[in-house]
Coordinates of C-alpha atoms in Angstrom, one line a residue:
X21 CA 67.2 141.1 86.9
X22 CA 70.2 141.9 84.8
X23 CA 70.8 145.5 83.8
X24 CA 70.3 144.7 80.1
X25 CA 67.0 143.0 80.8
X26 CA 65.9 145.8 83.1
X27 CA 66.7 148.4 80.4
X28 CA 64.8 146.4 77.7
X29 CA 61.8 145.9 80.0
X30 CA 61.9 149.7 80.8
X31 CA 61.9 150.6 77.1
X32 CA 59.1 148.2 76.3
X33 CA 57.1 149.5 79.2
X34 CA 57.5 153.1 78.2
X35 CA 56.6 152.4 74.5
X36 CA 53.4 150.5 75.6
X37 CA 52.5 153.3 78.0
X38 CA 53.1 156.0 75.3
X39 CA 50.6 154.3 73.1
X40 CA 48.1 153.6 75.8
X41 CA 48.3 157.0 77.5
X42 CA 46.3 156.1 80.6
X43 CA 46.6 153.7 83.4
X44 CA 43.2 152.2 82.8
X45 CA 43.6 151.7 79.1
X46 CA 43.8 148.1 78.0
X47 CA 47.2 147.3 76.6
X48 CA 47.2 144.5 74.0
X49 CA 50.6 143.1 73.3
X50 CA 52.2 139.8 72.5
X51 CA 55.1 138.3 74.4
X52 CA 55.1 141.3 76.7
X53 CA 54.5 141.6 80.4
X54 CA 53.5 144.8 82.0
X55 CA 55.7 145.2 85.1
X56 CA 55.2 148.9 86.0
X57 CA 53.5 152.1 85.0
X58 CA 54.6 155.6 84.3
X59 CA 51.8 158.1 83.9
X60 CA 52.1 160.3 80.9
X61 CA 49.7 162.9 79.4
X62 CA 47.4 161.2 76.9
X63 CA 49.0 161.5 73.5
X64 CA 51.8 163.8 72.4
X65 CA 54.5 161.3 73.4
X66 CA 57.4 161.0 71.0
X67 CA 60.4 158.7 70.7
X68 CA 61.7 156.7 73.6
X69 CA 65.5 156.1 73.9
X70 CA 67.0 154.1 76.8
X71 CA 70.6 154.6 77.9
X72 CA 71.7 152.9 81.1
X73 CA 69.0 153.1 83.7
X74 CA 67.3 156.1 82.2
X75 CA 64.6 156.3 79.5
X76 CA 64.2 159.5 77.6
X77 CA 60.8 160.2 76.1
X78 CA 60.3 163.0 73.6
X79 CA 57.1 165.0 73.0
X80 CA 55.4 166.4 70.0
X81 CA 52.5 168.6 69.0
X82 CA 50.5 169.8 66.0
X83 CA 49.4 173.4 65.0
X84 CA 46.8 174.5 67.5
X85 CA 47.6 171.8 70.1
X86 CA 51.2 172.0 71.2
X87 CA 52.0 171.1 74.8
X88 CA 55.6 171.7 75.4
X89 CA 56.6 168.6 77.3
X90 CA 60.2 168.5 76.0
X91 CA 62.1 165.4 76.8
X92 CA 61.3 163.6 80.0
X93 CA 64.2 161.6 81.7
X94 CA 62.8 158.6 83.5
X95 CA 64.6 156.3 85.9
X96 CA 63.9 152.7 84.9
X97 CA 66.5 151.0 87.2
X98 CA 63.5 149.4 89.0
X99 CA 61.1 148.8 86.1
X100 CA 58.2 148.2 88.5
X101 CA 58.5 151.9 89.6
X102 CA 59.7 154.2 86.9
X103 CA 60.3 157.7 88.2
X104 CA 60.6 161.0 86.5
X105 CA 64.0 162.6 87.0
X106 CA 63.8 165.8 84.9
X107 CA 62.4 167.5 81.7
X108 CA 64.5 169.4 79.3
X109 CA 64.5 170.7 75.6
X110 CA 61.3 172.7 76.3
X111 CA 61.3 175.5 73.8
X112 CA 58.0 177.4 73.4
X113 CA 56.3 176.6 70.1
X114 CA 58.4 173.6 69.2
X115 CA 58.5 169.9 69.6
X116 CA 61.3 167.6 70.8
X117 CA 60.1 164.2 69.6
X118 CA 63.4 162.8 68.2
X119 CA 65.8 161.8 70.9
X120 CA 69.2 160.0 70.9
X121 CA 71.4 159.5 74.0
X122 CA 74.8 157.9 74.2
X123 CA 78.3 158.0 75.8
X124 CA 80.5 160.5 74.1
X125 CA 84.3 161.1 74.5
X126 CA 86.0 164.0 72.7
X127 CA 88.9 166.3 73.6
X128 CA 86.4 168.8 75.1
X129 CA 83.6 166.5 76.4
X130 CA 83.3 163.2 78.2
X131 CA 80.0 161.9 79.4
X132 CA 76.5 161.1 78.3
X133 CA 75.1 163.3 75.6
X134 CA 71.4 163.8 74.5
X135 CA 70.8 164.9 71.0
X136 CA 67.3 166.3 70.5
X137 CA 65.7 167.2 67.2
X138 CA 63.8 170.5 67.7
X139 CA 61.0 171.1 65.2
X140 CA 58.9 174.2 64.8
X141 CA 55.5 172.5 64.3
X142 CA 53.4 174.8 66.5
X143 CA 53.8 178.0 64.6
X144 CA 54.9 180.2 67.4
X145 CA 58.5 180.7 66.4
X146 CA 60.7 179.9 63.4
X147 CA 63.1 178.0 65.6
X148 CA 64.3 174.5 64.7
X149 CA 67.5 172.6 64.9
X150 CA 69.5 170.2 67.1
X151 CA 69.8 170.8 70.9
X152 CA 72.6 169.0 72.7
X153 CA 72.4 168.3 76.5
X154 CA 74.9 166.9 79.0
X155 CA 72.8 164.2 80.7
X156 CA 75.7 162.5 82.6
X157 CA 73.5 163.3 85.6
X158 CA 70.0 162.8 84.1
X159 CA 68.3 164.6 87.0
X160 CA 70.3 167.7 86.1
X161 CA 70.6 168.0 82.3
X162 CA 72.8 170.9 81.0
X163 CA 72.3 172.6 77.6

């Protein structure tokens, strides 16, 4: 399987699983083949962004129900066995549903950068903004 196809399959898999939320849920899709499963808590899964062999899944909440999952980095190099590498952007009382990851090269930084939208949806703190993480090594993200 080519890297591009593996990445696309990983992204489709994660999106389908985000919507389904459970291994025993019936996934109804067209032109899509389920090739693997990554267990996520039911609901509260946000955007999915795939960069290289890693998928990044955000998390959200609503007032009164706000699990702080942050962004989960998931290895999708083998789409039949997606594996959690790390979780980051976990700030109490906030959500981190909007995620972008890409290669960045500036005079002061060269590597893979995750930009995460932090929203104060849960009412615990008046904190919101943009969190930037070095995810050159997705298993060890650095704020």
